[in-house]
XYZ file of C-alpha atoms in Angstrom:
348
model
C 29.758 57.087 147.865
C 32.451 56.193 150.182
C 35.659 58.289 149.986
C 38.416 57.459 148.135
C 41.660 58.179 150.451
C 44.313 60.724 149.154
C 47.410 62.865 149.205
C 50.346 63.170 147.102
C 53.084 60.634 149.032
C 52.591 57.153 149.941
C 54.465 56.210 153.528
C 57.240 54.337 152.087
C 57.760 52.031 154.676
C 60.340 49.678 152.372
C 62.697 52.276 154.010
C 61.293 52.270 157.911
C 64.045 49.688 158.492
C 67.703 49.718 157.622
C 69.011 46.433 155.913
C 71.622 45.432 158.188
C 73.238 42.422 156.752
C 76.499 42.801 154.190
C 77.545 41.452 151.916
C 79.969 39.261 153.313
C 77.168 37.720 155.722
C 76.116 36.442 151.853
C 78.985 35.217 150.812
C 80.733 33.395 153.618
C 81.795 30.150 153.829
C 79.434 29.893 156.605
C 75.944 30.776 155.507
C 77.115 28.949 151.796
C 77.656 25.706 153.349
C 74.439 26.515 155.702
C 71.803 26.802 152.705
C 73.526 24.163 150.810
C 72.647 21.662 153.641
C 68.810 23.331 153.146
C 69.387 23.184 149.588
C 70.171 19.403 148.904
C 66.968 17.949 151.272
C 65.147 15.815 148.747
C 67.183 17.020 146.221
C 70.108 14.558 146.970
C 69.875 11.938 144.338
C 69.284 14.230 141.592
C 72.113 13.794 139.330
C 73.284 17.648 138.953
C 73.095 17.926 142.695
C 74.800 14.521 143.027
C 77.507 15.912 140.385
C 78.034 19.216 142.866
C 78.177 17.577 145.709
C 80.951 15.109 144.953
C 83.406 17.736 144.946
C 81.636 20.384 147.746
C 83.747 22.319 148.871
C 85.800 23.300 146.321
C 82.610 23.785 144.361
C 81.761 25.978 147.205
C 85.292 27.860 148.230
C 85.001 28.369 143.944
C 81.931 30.154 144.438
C 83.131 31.786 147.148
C 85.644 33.112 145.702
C 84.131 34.167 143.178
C 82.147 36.021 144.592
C 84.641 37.962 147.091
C 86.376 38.481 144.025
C 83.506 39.863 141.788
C 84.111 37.866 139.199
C 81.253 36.305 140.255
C 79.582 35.433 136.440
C 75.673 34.371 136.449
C 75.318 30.407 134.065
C 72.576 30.153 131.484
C 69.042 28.535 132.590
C 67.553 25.292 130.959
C 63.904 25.814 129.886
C 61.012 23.060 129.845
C 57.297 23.106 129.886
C 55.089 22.646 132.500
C 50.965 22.200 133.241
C 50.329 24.330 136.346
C 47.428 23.809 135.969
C 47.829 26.525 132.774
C 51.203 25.614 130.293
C 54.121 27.417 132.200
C 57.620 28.142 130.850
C 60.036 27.241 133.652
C 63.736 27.982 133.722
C 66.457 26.620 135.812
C 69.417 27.397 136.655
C 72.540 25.923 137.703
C 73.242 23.875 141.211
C 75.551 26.493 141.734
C 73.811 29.617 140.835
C 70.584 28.103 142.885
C 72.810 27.482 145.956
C 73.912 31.521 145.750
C 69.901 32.399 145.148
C 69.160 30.002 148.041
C 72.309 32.473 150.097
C 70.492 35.184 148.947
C 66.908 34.477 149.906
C 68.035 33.279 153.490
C 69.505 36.688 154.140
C 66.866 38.853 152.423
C 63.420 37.094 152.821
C 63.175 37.341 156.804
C 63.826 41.856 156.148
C 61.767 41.942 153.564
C 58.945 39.805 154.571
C 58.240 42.326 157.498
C 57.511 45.350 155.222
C 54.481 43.374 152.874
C 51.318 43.978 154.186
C 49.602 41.506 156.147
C 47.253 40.099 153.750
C 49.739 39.485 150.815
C 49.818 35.479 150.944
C 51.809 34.481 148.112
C 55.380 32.770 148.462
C 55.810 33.742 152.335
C 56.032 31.694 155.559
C 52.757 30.756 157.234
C 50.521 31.994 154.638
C 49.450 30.412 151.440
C 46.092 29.523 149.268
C 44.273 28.239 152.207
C 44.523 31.256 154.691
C 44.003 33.701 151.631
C 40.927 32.413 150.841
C 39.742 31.539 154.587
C 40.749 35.675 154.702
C 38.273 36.182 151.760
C 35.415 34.516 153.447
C 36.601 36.486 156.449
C 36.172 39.542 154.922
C 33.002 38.403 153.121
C 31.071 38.259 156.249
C 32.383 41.629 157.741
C 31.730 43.674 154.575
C 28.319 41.769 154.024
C 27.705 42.214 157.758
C 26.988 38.461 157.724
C 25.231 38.251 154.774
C 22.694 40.932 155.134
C 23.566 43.044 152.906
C 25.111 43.084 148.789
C 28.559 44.012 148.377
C 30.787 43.850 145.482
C 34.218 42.076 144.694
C 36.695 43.680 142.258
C 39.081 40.647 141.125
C 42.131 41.882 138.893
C 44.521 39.958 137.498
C 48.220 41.666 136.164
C 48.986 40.420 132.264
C 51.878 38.245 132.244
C 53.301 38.959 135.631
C 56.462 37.675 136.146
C 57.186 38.114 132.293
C 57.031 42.224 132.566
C 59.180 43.024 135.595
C 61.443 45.892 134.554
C 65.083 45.384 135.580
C 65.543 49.093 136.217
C 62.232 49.832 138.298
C 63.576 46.463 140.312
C 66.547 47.949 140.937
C 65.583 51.085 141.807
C 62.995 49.679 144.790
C 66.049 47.728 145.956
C 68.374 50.784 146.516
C 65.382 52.384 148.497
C 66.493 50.108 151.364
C 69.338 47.767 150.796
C 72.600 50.601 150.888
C 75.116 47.819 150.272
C 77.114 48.203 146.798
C 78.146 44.873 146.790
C 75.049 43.505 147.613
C 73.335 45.508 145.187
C 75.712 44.351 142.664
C 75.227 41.038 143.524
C 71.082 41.365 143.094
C 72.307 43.485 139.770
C 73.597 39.790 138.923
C 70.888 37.827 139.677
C 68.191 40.218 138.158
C 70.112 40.352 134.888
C 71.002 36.932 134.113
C 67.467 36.550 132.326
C 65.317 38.374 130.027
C 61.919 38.203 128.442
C 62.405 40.067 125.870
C 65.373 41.080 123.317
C 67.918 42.664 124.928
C 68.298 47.054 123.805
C 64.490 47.347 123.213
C 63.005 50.738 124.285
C 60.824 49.448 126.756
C 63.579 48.256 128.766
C 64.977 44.710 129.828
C 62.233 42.539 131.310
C 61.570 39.506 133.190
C 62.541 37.216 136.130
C 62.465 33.634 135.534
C 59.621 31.606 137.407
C 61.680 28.685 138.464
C 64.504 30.785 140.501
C 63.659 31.120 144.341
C 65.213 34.772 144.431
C 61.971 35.728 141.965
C 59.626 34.819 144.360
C 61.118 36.924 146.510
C 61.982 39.593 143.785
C 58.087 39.865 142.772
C 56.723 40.776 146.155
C 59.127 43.353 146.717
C 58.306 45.048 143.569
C 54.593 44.274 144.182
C 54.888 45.967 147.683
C 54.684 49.067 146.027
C 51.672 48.570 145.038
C 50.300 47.264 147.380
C 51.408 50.152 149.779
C 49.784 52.540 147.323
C 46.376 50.355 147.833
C 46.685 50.355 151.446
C 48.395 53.794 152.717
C 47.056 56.039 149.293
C 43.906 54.641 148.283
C 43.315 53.634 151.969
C 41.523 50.562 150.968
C 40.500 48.346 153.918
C 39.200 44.745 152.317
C 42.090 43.644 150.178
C 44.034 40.385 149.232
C 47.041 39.711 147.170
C 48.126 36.280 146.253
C 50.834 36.926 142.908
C 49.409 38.668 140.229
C 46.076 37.669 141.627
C 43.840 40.817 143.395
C 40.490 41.211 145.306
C 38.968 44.545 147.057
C 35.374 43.943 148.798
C 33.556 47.121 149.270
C 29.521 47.488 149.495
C 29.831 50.492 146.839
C 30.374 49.677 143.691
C 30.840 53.021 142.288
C 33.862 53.389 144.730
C 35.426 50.041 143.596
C 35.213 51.672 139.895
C 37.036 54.528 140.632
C 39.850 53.289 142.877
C 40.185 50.509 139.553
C 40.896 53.543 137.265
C 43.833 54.799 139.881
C 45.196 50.891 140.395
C 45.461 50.393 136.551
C 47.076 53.869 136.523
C 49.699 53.255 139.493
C 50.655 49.919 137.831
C 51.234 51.623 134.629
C 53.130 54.120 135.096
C 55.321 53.072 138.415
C 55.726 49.402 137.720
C 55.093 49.505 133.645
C 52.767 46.348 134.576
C 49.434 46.344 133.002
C 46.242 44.545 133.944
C 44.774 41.523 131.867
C 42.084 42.505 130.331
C 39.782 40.036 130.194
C 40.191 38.868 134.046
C 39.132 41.803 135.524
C 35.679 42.427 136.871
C 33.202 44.039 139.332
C 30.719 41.167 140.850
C 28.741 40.346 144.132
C 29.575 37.300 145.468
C 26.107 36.143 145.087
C 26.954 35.557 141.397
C 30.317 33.578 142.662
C 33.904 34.735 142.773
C 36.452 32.750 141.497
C 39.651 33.824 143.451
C 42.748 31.317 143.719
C 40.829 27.519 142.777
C 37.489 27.961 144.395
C 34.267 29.687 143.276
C 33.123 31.637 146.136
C 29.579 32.237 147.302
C 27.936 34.155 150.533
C 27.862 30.635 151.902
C 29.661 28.194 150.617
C 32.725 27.780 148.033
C 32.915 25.074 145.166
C 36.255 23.981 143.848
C 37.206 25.548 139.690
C 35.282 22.920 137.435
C 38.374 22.756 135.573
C 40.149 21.914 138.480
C 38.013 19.218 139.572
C 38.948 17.742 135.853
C 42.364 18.229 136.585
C 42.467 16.721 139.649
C 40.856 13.489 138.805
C 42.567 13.352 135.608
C 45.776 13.192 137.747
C 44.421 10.769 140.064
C 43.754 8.244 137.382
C 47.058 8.992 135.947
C 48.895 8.556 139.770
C 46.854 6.575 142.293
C 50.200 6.730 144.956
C 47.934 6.892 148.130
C 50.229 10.163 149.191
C 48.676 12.013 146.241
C 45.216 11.157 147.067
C 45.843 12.365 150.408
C 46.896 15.520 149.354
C 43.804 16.147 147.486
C 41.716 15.224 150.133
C 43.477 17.312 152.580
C 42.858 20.132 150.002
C 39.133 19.474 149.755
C 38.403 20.096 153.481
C 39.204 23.678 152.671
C 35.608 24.606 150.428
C 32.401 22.295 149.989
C 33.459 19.325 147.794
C 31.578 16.429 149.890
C 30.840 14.408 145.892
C 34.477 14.916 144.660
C 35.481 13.354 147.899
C 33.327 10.188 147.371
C 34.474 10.219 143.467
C 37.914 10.252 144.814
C 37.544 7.521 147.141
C 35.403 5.316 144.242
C 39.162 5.954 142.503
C 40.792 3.776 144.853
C 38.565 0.881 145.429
C-alpha cells in the first residue's frame, strides 16, 4: 500500500506573500470608477444599472464616501430561482453593493489566485470545465500508465457548499494574510451581509450568497485550506478541484480509503463542511466517472444523460443560432458525434 504522507503542520503558504494593497487602493475614486466601466459591459440597459448610472458619480463619490467614512452599510439581496441545471437559490444584491464587490475582487483575486494550487479550476482565469476535465483524462493515462493497468477514482462531493461557509473560520483564513484593519473590516461587511441560517444559532453564522462575485472568490480561499492539506499533508499527487466537486486517481484503492477518512475529518473539524453522502464513491474508470457533465471512460467520455435532455430541451425552447453554437462548441470537448447530428436535425 502506498504511503500516506504526514506530519503535524501543513506549509501554509496563504501567508508566503504579504498582501500589499490598502485599503484606500479599494476605495478610491480611481479603481471605483475603473470596475464600474468593467461592471456595466452588457449590463447597460438593465434598468437598475440604467437607474445608477444616470446619476454616476455622485452615486459613486456616495459610496466613496461611505466607505472612507465607515459608515459604509451592506443593502439587502433579492432572491429568485434558477435551473442550473439543478434548482438554485440566487441572491442579488444592489448595483451599488456589486460595484464595491466588483472593487473588491479586482484588488484581491490577482493575490489570491497565486496561492490555489494549480489544478483547482473553478471561478479563476484561464481555467474552467474544459481544462479540468482535459486534466482528468491527463491524469487518467499517467496513473493507468496508458491504460495498462486498473486504477481507482475517489469523487467527493461537499453537502451544500456555499450554504455552510462559517463566517468566523472565513474570517479567520483572511487575517492569516490580509493585515489591513480596514480592509478586513470591509470583507467583515461583505461576509456578513447574508446568512443561511438564523442568526445566534450555536453552530455559528453561515453562508455566502451564490450570486455575489466576492463568493466566488470567498469559496476558494476557504477551500485552499483544504486543498493545501490534500496536497502538502496528505501529499496526494492526482487531484482536481472544481467547487465543491473532488477527484484523487491512485492505482491503490486501499490508500484512496484511508486518505477519505482524513479528508472527511479535515473538512469537519477545520472548515465545519461535511461531505454529501450519497455522492461520494471509490470506482475505476472502467465502470465510468461522472466528474463535472461528462461520464468518463479509459477511452472516451459521454456527455450526463440528463444533460443531453437538458440541452435539447433548451434548444427546442431557444433555437437563436448563438445558442446552438455554444453547444456545439461544448460537444467537441468528449465523444458526442449523434447529439451533434440531433442538434443539427433541430435547425433544419
Amino acid at each position: 500500500m502506498a504511503k500516506v504522507g504526514g506530519g503535524s503542520n501543513i506549509i501554509d503558504t496563504m501567508s508566503r506573500i504579504k498582501f500589499i494593497h490598502t485599503y484606500d487602493n479599494i476605495i478610491s475614486l480611481e479603481n471605483l470608477l475603473l470596475v464600474w466601466a468593467e461592471f456595466k459591459k452588457g449590463k447597460k440597459y438593465r434598468k437598475d444599472v440604467e437607474e445608477f448610472e444616470r446619476n454616476l458619480m455622485g452615486n459613486i463619490i456616495s459610496l466613496h464616501e461611505s466607505l472612507k467614512n465607515k459608515t459604509y452599510i451592506h443593502g439587502g439581496y433579492y432572491a429568485f430561482n434558477i435551473s442550473d441545471p439543478k434548482p438554485r437559490n440566487i441572491h442579488k444584491a444592489t448595483v451599488r453593493d456589486r460595484l464595491l464587490h466588483h472593487a473588491l475582487y479586482r484588488v484581491l483575486y490577482p493575490y489570491f489566485d497565486k496561492k490555489f494550487i494549480h489544478d483547482l479550476y473553478s471561478c479563476r482565469t484561464n481555467k474552467g470545465t474544459h481544462k479540468a476535465i482535459n486534466r482528468f483524462r491527463d491524469f487518467s493515462r499517467k496513473v493507468s500508465r496508458n491504460n495498462t493497468c486498473t486504477y481507482w477514482v475517489l469523487k467527493c462531493d461537499i453537502k451544500k457548499f456555499f450554504a455552510n461557509i462559517d463566517h468566523e473560520v472565513l474570517k479567520s483564513i483572511l487575517s492569516k494574510t490580509v493585515f489591513d484593519a480596514n480592509v478586513l473590516w470591509l470583507l467583515d461587511r461583505v461576509i456578513d451581509s447574508f446568512s443561511s441560517n438564523p442568526i445566534g444559532l450555536a453552530c455559528g453564522v453561515k453562508g455566502l450568497p451564490l450570486g455575489n462575485l466576492t463568493s466566488q472568490l470567498l469559496v476558494n480561499i476557504y477551500m485552499n485550506e483544504f486543498d493545501q492539506f490534500v496536497k502538502r499533508e496528505l501529499k496526494v499527487k492526482y487531484y482536481i478541484r472544481y467547487a465543491d466537486d473532488f477527484v484523487v486517481l491512485h492505482n491503490d484503492k486501499m490508500y484512496l480509503e484511508t486518505i477519505l477518512g482524513q479528508m472527511k475529518d479535515f473538512l469537519e473539524t477545520k472548515l465545519k463542511l461535511q461531505m454529501h453522502p450519497d455522492k461520494v464513491f471509490i470506482k475505476t474508470l472502467a465502470s465510468g466517472i461522472d466528474f463535472l457533465g461528462w461520464v468518463n471512460f479509459p477511452y472516451h467520455r459521454v456527455l450526463r444523460t440528463v444533460t443531453k435532455r437538458r440541452m435539447l430541451k433548451n434548444l427546442k425552447e431557444n433555437s437563436k443560432k448563438e445558442s446552438k453554437q455554444s453547444y456545439l462548441g461544448m460537444l467537441k470537448h468528449g465523444n458526442a458525434h449523434k447529439l451533434e447530428l440531433s442538434i443539427g436535425d433541430l435547425f433544419n
